Coordinates of C-alpha atoms (C1' of nucleotides) in Angstrom, one line a residue:
Chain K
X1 CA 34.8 139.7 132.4
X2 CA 35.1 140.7 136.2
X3 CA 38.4 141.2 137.5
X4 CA 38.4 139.2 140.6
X5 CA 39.6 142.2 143.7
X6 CA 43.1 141.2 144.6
X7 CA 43.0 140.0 148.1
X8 CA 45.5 138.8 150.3
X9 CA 44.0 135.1 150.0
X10 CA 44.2 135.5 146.4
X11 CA 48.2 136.8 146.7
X12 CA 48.8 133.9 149.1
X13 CA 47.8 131.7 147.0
X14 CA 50.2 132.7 144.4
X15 CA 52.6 133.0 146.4
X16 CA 52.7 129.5 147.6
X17 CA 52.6 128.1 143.3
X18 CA 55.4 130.7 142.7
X19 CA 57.5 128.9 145.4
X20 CA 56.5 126.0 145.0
X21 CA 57.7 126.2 141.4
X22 CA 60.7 128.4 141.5
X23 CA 61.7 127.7 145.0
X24 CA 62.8 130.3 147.4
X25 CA 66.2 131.3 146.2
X26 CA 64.1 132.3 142.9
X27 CA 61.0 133.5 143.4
X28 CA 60.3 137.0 143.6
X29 CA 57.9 139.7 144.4
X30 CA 57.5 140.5 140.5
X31 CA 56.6 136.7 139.6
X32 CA 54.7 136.7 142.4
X33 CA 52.7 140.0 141.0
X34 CA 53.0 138.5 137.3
X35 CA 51.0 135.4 138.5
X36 CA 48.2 137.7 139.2
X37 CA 48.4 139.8 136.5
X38 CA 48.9 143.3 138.8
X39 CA 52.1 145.6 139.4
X40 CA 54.4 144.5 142.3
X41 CA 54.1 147.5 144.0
X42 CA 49.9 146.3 144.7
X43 CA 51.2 143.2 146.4
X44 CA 52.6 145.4 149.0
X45 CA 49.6 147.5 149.6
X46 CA 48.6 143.7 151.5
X47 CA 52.0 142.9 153.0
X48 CA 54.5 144.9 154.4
X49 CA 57.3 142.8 153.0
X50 CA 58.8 139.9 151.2
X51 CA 59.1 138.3 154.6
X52 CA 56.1 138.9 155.6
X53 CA 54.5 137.3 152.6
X54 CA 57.1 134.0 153.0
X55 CA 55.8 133.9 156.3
X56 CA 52.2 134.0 155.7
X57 CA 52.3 131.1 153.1
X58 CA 54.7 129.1 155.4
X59 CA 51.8 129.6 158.0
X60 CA 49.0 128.3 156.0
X61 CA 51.6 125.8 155.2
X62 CA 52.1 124.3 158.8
X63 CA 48.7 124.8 159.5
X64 CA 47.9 122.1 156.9
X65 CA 50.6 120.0 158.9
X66 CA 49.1 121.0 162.5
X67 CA 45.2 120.2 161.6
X68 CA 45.1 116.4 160.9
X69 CA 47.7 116.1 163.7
X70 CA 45.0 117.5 165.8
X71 CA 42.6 115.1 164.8
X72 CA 44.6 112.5 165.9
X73 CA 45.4 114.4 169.3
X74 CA 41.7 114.7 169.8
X75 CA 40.8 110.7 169.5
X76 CA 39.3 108.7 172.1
X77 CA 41.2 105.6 172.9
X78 CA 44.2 104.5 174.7
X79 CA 47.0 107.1 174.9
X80 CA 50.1 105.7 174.9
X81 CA 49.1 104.4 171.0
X82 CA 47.6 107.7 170.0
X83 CA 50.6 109.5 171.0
X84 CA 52.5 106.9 169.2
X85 CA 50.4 107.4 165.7
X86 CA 50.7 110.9 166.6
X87 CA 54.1 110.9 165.8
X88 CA 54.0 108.0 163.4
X89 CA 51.8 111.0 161.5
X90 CA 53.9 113.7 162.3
X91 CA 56.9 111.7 160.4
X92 CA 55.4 111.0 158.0
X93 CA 53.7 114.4 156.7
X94 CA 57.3 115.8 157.3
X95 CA 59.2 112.5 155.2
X96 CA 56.3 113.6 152.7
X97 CA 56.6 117.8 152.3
X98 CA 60.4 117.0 152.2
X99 CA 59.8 114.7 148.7
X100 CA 56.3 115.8 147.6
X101 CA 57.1 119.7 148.0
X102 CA 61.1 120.2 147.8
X103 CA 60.9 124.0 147.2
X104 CA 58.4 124.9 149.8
X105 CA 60.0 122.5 152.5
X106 CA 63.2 124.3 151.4
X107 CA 61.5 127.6 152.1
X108 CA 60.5 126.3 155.6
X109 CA 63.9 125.9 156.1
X110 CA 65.0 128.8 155.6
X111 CA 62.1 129.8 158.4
X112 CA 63.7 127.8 160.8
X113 CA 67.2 128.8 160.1
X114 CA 65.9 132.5 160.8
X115 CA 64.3 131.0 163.5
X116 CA 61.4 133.1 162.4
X117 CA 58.0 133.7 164.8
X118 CA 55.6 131.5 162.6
X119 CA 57.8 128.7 163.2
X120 CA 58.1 129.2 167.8
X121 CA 54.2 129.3 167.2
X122 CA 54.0 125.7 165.2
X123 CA 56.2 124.2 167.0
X124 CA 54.4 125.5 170.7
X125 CA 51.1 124.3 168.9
X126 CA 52.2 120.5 168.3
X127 CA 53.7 120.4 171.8
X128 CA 50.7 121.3 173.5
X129 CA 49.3 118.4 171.2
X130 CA 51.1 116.1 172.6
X131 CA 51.2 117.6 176.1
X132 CA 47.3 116.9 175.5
X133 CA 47.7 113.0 174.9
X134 CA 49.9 113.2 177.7
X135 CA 47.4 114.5 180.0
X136 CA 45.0 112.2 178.7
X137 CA 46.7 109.1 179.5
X138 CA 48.0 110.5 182.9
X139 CA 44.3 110.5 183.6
X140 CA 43.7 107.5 182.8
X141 CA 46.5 105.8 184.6
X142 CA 48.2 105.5 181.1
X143 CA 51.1 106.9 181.8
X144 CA 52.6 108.1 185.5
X145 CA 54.5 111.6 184.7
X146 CA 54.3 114.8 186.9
X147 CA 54.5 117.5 183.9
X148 CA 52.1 116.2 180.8
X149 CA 53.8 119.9 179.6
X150 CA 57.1 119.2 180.2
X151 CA 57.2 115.6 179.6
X152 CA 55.5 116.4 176.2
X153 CA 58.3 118.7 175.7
X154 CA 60.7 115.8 176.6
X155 CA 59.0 113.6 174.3
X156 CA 59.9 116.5 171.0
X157 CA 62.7 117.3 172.1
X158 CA 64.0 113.5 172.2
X159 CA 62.8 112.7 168.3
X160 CA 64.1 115.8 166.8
X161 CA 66.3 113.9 165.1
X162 CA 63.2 112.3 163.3
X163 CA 60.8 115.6 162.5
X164 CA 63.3 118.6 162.6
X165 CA 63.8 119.9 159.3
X166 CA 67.6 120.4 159.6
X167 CA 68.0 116.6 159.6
X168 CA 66.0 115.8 156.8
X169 CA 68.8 114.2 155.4
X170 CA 69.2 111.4 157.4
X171 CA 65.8 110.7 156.8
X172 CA 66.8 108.6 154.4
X173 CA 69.2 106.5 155.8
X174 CA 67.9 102.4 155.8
X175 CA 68.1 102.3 159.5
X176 CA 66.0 105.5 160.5
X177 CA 63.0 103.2 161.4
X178 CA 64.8 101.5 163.3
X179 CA 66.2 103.9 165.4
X180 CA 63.1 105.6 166.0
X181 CA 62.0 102.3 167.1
X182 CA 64.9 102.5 169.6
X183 CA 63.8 106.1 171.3
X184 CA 60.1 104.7 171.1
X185 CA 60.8 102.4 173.7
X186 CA 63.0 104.4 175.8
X187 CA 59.9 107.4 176.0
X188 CA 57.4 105.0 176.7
X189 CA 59.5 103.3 179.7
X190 CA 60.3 107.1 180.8
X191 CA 56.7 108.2 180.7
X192 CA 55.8 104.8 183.2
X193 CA 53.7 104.2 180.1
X194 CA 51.3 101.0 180.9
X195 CA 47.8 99.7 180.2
X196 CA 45.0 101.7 182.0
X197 CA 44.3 100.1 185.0
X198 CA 40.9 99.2 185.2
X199 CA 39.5 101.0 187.9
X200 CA 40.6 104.2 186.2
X201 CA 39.8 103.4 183.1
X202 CA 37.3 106.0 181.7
X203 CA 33.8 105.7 180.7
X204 CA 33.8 106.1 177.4
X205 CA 33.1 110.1 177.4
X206 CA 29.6 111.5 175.2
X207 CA 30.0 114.6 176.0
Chain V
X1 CA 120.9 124.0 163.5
X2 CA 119.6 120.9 161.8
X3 CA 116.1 121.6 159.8
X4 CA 113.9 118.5 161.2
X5 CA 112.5 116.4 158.9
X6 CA 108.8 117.0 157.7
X7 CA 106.4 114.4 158.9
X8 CA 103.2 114.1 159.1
X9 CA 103.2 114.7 162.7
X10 CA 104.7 118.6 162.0
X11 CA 102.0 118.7 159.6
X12 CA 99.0 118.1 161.3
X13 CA 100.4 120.5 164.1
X14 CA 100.9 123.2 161.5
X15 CA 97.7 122.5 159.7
X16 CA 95.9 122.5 162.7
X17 CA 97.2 126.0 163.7
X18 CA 96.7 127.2 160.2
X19 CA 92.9 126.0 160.5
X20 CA 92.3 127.5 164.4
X21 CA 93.7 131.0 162.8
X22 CA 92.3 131.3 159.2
X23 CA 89.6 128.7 159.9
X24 CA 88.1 126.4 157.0
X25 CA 87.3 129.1 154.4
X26 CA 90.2 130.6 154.4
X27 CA 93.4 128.0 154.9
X28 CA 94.9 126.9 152.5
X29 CA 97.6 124.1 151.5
X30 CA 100.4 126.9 150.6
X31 CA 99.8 128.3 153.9
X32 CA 100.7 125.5 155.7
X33 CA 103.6 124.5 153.8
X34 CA 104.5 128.2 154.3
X35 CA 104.1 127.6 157.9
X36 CA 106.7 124.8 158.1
X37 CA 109.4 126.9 155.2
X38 CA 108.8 124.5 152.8
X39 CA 106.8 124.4 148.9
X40 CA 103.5 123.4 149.4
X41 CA 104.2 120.2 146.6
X42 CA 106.1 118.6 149.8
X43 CA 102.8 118.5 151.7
X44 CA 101.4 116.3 149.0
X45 CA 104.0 113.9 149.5
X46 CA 102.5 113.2 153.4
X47 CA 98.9 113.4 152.3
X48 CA 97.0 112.9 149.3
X49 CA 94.9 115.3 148.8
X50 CA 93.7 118.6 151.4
X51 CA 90.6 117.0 152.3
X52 CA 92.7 113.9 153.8
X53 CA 94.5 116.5 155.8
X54 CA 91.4 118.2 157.0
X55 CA 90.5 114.8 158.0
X56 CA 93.5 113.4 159.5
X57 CA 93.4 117.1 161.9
X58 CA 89.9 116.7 162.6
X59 CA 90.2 112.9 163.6
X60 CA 93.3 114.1 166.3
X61 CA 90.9 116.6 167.6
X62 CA 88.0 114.2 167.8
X63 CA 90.5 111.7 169.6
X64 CA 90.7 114.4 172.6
X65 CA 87.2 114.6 172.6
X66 CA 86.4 110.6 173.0
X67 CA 89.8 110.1 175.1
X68 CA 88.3 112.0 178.3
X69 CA 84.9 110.4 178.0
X70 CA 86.4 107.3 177.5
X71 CA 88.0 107.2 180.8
X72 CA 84.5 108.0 182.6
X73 CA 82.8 105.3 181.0
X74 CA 86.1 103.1 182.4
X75 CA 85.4 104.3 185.6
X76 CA 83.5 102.2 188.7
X77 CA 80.7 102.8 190.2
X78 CA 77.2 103.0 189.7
X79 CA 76.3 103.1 186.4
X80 CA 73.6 105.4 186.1
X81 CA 75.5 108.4 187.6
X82 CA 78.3 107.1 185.2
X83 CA 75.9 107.7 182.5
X84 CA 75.0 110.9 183.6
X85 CA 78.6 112.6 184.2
X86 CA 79.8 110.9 180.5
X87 CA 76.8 113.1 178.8
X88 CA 77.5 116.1 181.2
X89 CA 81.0 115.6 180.0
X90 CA 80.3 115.4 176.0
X91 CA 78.1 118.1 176.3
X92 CA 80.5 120.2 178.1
X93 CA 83.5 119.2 175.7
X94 CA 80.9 120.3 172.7
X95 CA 80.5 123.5 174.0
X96 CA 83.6 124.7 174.8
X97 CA 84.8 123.4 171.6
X98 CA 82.5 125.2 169.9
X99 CA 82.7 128.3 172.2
X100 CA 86.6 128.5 172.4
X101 CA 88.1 127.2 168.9
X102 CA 85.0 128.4 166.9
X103 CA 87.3 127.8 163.9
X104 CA 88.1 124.2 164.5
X105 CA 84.8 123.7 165.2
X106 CA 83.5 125.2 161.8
X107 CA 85.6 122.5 160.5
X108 CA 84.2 119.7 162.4
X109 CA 80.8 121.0 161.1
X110 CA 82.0 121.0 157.6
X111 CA 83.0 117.4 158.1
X112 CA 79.6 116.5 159.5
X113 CA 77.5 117.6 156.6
X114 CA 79.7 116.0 154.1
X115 CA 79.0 112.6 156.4
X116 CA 83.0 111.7 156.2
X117 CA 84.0 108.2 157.4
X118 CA 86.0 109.9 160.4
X119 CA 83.1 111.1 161.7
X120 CA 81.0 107.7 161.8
X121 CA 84.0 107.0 163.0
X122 CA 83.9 108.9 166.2
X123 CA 80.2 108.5 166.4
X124 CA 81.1 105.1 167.0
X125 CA 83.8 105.2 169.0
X126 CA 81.3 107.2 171.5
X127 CA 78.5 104.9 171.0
X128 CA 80.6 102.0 171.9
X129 CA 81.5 103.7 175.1
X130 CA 77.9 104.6 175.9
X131 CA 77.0 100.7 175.2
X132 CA 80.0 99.7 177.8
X133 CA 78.3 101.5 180.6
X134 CA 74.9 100.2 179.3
X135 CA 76.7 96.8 179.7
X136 CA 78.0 97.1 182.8
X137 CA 75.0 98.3 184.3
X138 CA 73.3 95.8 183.2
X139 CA 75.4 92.8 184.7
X140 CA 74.8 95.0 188.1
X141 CA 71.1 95.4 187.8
X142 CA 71.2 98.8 187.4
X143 CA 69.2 99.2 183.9
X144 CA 66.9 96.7 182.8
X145 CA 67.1 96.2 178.7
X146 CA 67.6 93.4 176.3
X147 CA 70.4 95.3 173.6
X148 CA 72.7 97.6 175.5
X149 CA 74.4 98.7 171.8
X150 CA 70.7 99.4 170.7
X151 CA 69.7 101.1 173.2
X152 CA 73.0 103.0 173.5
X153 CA 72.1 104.4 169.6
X154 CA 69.3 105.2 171.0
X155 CA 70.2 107.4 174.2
X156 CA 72.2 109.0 171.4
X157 CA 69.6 109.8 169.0
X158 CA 67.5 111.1 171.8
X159 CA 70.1 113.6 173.3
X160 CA 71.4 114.6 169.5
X161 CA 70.1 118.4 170.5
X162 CA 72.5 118.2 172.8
X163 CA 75.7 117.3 171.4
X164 CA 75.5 117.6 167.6
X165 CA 76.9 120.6 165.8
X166 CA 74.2 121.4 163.5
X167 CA 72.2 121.6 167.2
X168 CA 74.9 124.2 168.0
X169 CA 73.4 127.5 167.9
X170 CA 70.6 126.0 170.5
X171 CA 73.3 125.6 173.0
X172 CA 73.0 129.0 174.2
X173 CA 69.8 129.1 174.7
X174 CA 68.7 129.6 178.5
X175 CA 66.2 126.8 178.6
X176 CA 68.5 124.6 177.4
X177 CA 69.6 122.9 180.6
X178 CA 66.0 122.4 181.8
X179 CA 65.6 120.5 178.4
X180 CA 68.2 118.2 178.4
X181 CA 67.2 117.2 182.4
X182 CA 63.8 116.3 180.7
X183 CA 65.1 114.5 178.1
X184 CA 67.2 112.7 180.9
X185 CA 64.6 111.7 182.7
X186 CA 63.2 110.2 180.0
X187 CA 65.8 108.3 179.4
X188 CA 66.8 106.5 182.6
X189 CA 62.8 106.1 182.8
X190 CA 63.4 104.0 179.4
X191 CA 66.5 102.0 180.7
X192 CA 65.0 101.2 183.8
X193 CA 67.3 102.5 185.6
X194 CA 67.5 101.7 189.5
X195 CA 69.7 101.5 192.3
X196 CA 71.6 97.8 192.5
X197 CA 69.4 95.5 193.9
X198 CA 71.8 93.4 196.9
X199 CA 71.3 90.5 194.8
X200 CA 72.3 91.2 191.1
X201 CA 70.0 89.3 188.5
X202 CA 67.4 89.1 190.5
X203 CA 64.1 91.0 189.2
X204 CA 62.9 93.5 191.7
X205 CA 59.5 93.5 192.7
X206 CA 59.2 97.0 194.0
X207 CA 61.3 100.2 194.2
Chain J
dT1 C1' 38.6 158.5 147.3
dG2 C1' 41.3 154.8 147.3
dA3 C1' 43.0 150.7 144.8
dC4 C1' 46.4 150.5 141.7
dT5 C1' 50.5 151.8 138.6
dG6 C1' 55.0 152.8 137.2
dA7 C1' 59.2 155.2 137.9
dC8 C1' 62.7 155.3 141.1
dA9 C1' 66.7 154.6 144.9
dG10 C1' 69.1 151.6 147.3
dA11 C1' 69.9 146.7 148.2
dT12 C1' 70.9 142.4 146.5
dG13 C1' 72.2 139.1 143.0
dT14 C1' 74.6 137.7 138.7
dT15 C1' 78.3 137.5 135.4
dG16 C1' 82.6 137.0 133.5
dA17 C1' 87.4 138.4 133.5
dC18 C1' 90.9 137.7 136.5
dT19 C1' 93.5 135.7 140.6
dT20 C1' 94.4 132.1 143.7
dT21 C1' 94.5 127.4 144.9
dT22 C1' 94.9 122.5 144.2
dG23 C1' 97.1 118.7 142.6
dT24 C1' 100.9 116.8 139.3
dC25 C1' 105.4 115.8 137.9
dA26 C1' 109.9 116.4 135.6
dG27 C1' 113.8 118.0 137.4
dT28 C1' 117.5 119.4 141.2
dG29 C1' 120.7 118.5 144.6
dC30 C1' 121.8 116.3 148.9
Chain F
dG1 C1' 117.7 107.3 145.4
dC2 C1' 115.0 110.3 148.0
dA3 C1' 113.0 114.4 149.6
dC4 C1' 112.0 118.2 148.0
dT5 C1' 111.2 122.2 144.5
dG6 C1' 109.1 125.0 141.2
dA7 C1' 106.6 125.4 137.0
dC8 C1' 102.4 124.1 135.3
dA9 C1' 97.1 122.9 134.1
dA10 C1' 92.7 122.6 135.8
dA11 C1' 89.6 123.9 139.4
dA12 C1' 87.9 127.1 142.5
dG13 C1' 87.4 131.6 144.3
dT14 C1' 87.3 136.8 144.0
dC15 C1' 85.7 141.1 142.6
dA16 C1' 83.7 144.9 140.2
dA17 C1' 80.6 146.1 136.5
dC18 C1' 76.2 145.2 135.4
dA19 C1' 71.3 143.6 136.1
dT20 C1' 67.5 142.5 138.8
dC21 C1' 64.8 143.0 142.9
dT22 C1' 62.7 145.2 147.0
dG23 C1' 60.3 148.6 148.9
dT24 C1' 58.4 153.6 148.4
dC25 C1' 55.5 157.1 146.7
dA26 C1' 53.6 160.7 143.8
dG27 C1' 50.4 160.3 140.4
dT28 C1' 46.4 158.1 137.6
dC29 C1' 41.9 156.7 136.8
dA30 C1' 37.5 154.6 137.7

DNA sequence: TGACTGACAGATGTTGACTTTTGTCAGTGC
DNA sequence: GCACTGACAAAAGTCAACATCTGTCAGTCA
């Protein structure tokens, strides 16, 4: 039998089963390197470091957060209710990794608490999402706003309380709905947010 | 001279000084009753247990945190700009809280992620005062919303970057500012906030 | 030659004996 | 009697010896 070549996908890969089973405070290089049946030392011959490895896997990780989020970004359709399942999605995945995943939400954490590189970049990459829908709508008479980039900005940092990691605990609580319910309304009034006009209403595009 | 009598007055004072010098890892019961000359047992006779104490010193220091703020929602005036100068004021009393009595502070955090009653408590207590000046602008045509307690959670929930302590290590960053008057503008978007109309009660056709 | 190993040094984590702290209460003396 | 003490048990915290892990590199072997 042919030894598959070690490769950094393959290590990746290994890496994100080894925490997801052991969890960050637990897993090691050496499991990591047991899982693929080679010596620890090889594993660094791909990654400079630990970190560097927890990094990588948390950025395949958030990709796998960022792409259907995109999707939804991307839709045709009136704005202020895409932006509206945009976050409705973005919840949920999160609500999700947080009970699905415990040990790699844990280790994405631990990202944000370092306030690592790989997480400025997700979190930039979901803003301009929503910055996106923002322009969109402001296009369309959707939504009357001078800065789609600030506003979307606005809009994140207002419902932090709802996708930010660190409060993942009070995602829980019975009224959490509810309150999200509560900032919904005040973002839509504070983006002017209304039903396209008809005039400015868009053909829909073939492009 | 006469020893005075242990309360739980001269308690909480010394605890409270024990706590800003040692801060929460490090006081201990014996070194408050060591503080006052007596055995540490006598402390126990005042308050149950040390995390009642932590509590009863951390619900005094919250009262001079919702005592200035409630004055400014007392105040007259337009209630928008009341709005405004109460969040300028919370967030200002956060900060140097947590800036010049790091070690109080620490305890306040502690308190917050075991969820004690005296912090819903205080949460309260402040929400109530936000929903007065929701109220009152309101009756004044000012803002423009059917549940001022409602939507006073949810000015809260939006601006919780801003004033919670698990938020605190954001505070210093320098876009901070810029973020919040996003968020604000937001906000009094979503109350419909306005000037008051001559009239009061009577729905505005234009701005 | 170059991917990989394995032995190694220093850093980090774990363990368990020991110390301190919390919380109780019978006893003291005012 | 009461307000307080001080001795105590159980719980929690400390610390140093020991073990494991990270990261390096000279050496192996295909």
């Amino acid at each position: 039998m042919v030894e598959e070549a070690l490769t950094a996908e393959r290590i990746l890969e290994a890496a994100e089963e080894v925490l997801r089973r052991f969890g960050p405070a637990k897993a090691t290089v050496v499991d990591v390197a047991r899982a693929l049946g080679v010596s620890h030392g090889s594993v660094y011959r791909h990654f400079p470091s630990k970190t560097a490895l927890r990094d990588a896997v948390a950025e395949r990780w958030l990709a796998r957060v960022s792409k259907p989020l995109a999707e939804v970004a991307a839709e045709e359709g009136p704005a202020p209710e895409r932006l509206r399942r945009w976050f409705d999605l973005l919840i949920a995945l999160k609500r999700s990794k947080a009970r699905d995943e415990p040990e790699l939400f844990a280790t994405y954490q631990n990202l944000v608490a370092d306030a690592r590189d790989v997480v400025r970049t997700h979190v930039d990459t979901l803003v301009s999402q929503v910055a996106r829908i923002l322009t969109d709508g402001v296009e369309k008479g959707e939504f009357s706003i001078e800065d789609p980039l600030a506003s979307a900005w606005a809009v994140f940092n207002a419902t932090v309380r709802f996708h930010k990691p660190i409060h993942a605990s009070e995602w829980s609580d019975p009224g959490i709905d509810a309150a999200f319910e509560g900032v919904w309304s005040l973002i839509l009034g504070g983006l002017g947010a209304r039903e396209a006009p008809a005039k400015a209403r868009k053909k829909p595009s073939k492009k």
